[in-house]
Amino acid sequence: MASKYQAPRGTFDVLPGDARARRRIEATASAIFERAGYEPIATPAFEDTELFERGVGRSTDIVRKEMFTFEDKGGRSITLRPEGTAPICRAYVEHGMHKLAQPVKLSYAGPFFRHERPQAGRYRQFHQLGVEAIGTDSPLADAEAIVLLSDLLTELGVPGVELRIANLGSPGSRRAYLEELKAHLRAHETKLSKDVRERIEINPLRAFDADDEGTRGVMANAPTIVERLEGEDAEHFAEVRTLLEAAGIDFEIDPTLVRGIDYYTRTIFSFVCDELGAQSEVGGGGRYDGLIEQLGGPPTPAVGWAAGIERILLALGEAEEETGRDAFIAVADPGRQREALVLAIELRHAGLTAEVDLAGRGLKGQLKHADRLGARRVLILEPEGSAQLRDMQSGEQRQIDPVDLVEAIGGERS
Ligand code: AMP
C-alpha cells in the first residue's frame, strides 16, 4: 500500500538491514574510542543559532545556506545542529571542563542536519561519529586522533581509503599568507566563479574547494599555505607527519586541502574513499585552537574529527546479513503456547536468541516461519507433554525434555 506520506526530501528511514550495519559501525567505533580513553558525550539536537554562527563561521556555506533555523515559541532562534564540535565546546565551557585533568577526550555519535542538495552520500539528516581531544596542543593528540579514524576504517574494512593532510598555520602566521592569496585571487578575478569572487575578502581559502573550471584554473597556480609555514607551525606539522609515519599510517600532503568550517588551525586532514564518487570524503577534521576561546571559554587548544556513517555504509556497499536465531519454539498443541513463550524467555535470559509464533500459525506455518527467520533449532511442543528438538540444517529430530533445552541449545551452539 503506497502511503500518502514520505520521508522528507534528503532524509531516509533506517530499515533493519541497514540498522544492523550501522550498529556494527557504532559498536566498532565505541570499542576503539574506549581503548584510547575517549569518553562518550551527547549534546542536544538543537542549539542557539548564534553558537553555530560564531563557532562554524558566518562566511561558511553551512551557516550561509545550510542551517535548519527556526524561531521557537519564545521567539529565540534555534538551529538543528549541522555539526558536533561547536556544541561539544559549548558543553566543555558550560560545565567547566577546563578544571578537569587535560586534555578532556570525548567521543560522540548522532544525527546532524544540513539543508544541502540531496544526492548519493549527501543528505539533509545524516549521522556522524567523532572524537574531540580538548585542552592540548601536542602533535601527539593530532596523531592519536588521526590513527583512531584510520583504525576505525581499517577495522570496518572500508576499501580504497586515502589520508590527506595539510596545515593551515595559526591565525597570526596565516595573515600574511591570506593577503598573498587574496592578491592572487584579485589578479584573476574575472576567471573566478561568482561565489568565490564574493568571498575573496571573507573566506579566500574556500577557492581551493571550488569545482568550476575557471576557479580551478586560477587555483592551480595559487600560493599554498603549506609552502609558507614557518616556526612552530612548521615544527608541529613535521612532528605530526613523523608520528604518523611511526604509527605506520600512509598519507599524502595535500596543500590544496580546505574544510568547510572556519574554526580550523594548523592540522587538517581528510580520509577519502575512491568508491564514493563525488562525495568522496568518509571523514575528516583537524585542530581548532581558537574555538573554545571564541565561545567564551579560556584559551584552549583542541583537535578532533567526524566521520559520516552513511558514507562508511556506502563505501562498504552492503547491508549486514541477518544472524538467524538460535531457536524457535513451535507448538503442535495450541494449548502449549504459554509454555512456548516461557521457554523462549528462558533461552533469552541465557543469552540465546529465541522466538515463538505470535501470529496463530498452524504447525506447518510455524516451521516455515522458523526457516524464514534462520532458526538453527526448532523445539516442537507436542500434545501430551512431549517435545522434539529439530536441527533445521540436518533435519535430524530427537525427543527432548524441555527442562534440558537451555543446555541442549547453548551446548550445541558453542
Ligand atoms: P564535516 O562536519 O563537514 O567536516 O564533515 C565530516 C563528515 O561528515 C564528512 O566527511 C562526511 O562523511 C559527513 N557528512 C558531512 N555532510 C554530510 C551530508 N550532508 N550527508 C552525509 N554525510 C555528510
GROMACS .gro file of C-alpha atoms in nm, residues 2-15 68 118 123-125 127:
model
   20
    2ALA     CA    1   0.159   0.328  -0.105
    3SER     CA    2   0.147   0.585   0.170
    4LYS     CA    3   0.046   0.940   0.102
    5TYR     CA    4   0.332   1.042   0.331
    6GLN     CA    5   0.700   1.001   0.256
    7ALA     CA    6   1.020   1.074   0.448
    8PRO     CA    7   1.110   1.441   0.380
    9ARG     CA    8   1.345   1.519   0.089
   10GLY     CA    9   1.707   1.440   0.176
   11THR     CA   10   1.610   1.217   0.468
   12PHE     CA   11   1.562   0.841   0.486
   13ASP     CA   12   1.429   0.565   0.705
   14VAL     CA   13   1.685   0.330   0.852
   15LEU     CA   14   1.540  -0.015   0.787
   68PHE     CA   15   1.772   2.442   0.955
  118PRO     CA   16   2.042   1.576  -0.171
  123TYR     CA   17   2.159   1.410   0.292
  124ARG     CA   18   1.971   1.666   0.496
  125GLN     CA   19   1.970   1.444   0.802
  127HIS     CA   20   2.479   1.066   1.106
   0.00000   0.00000   0.00000
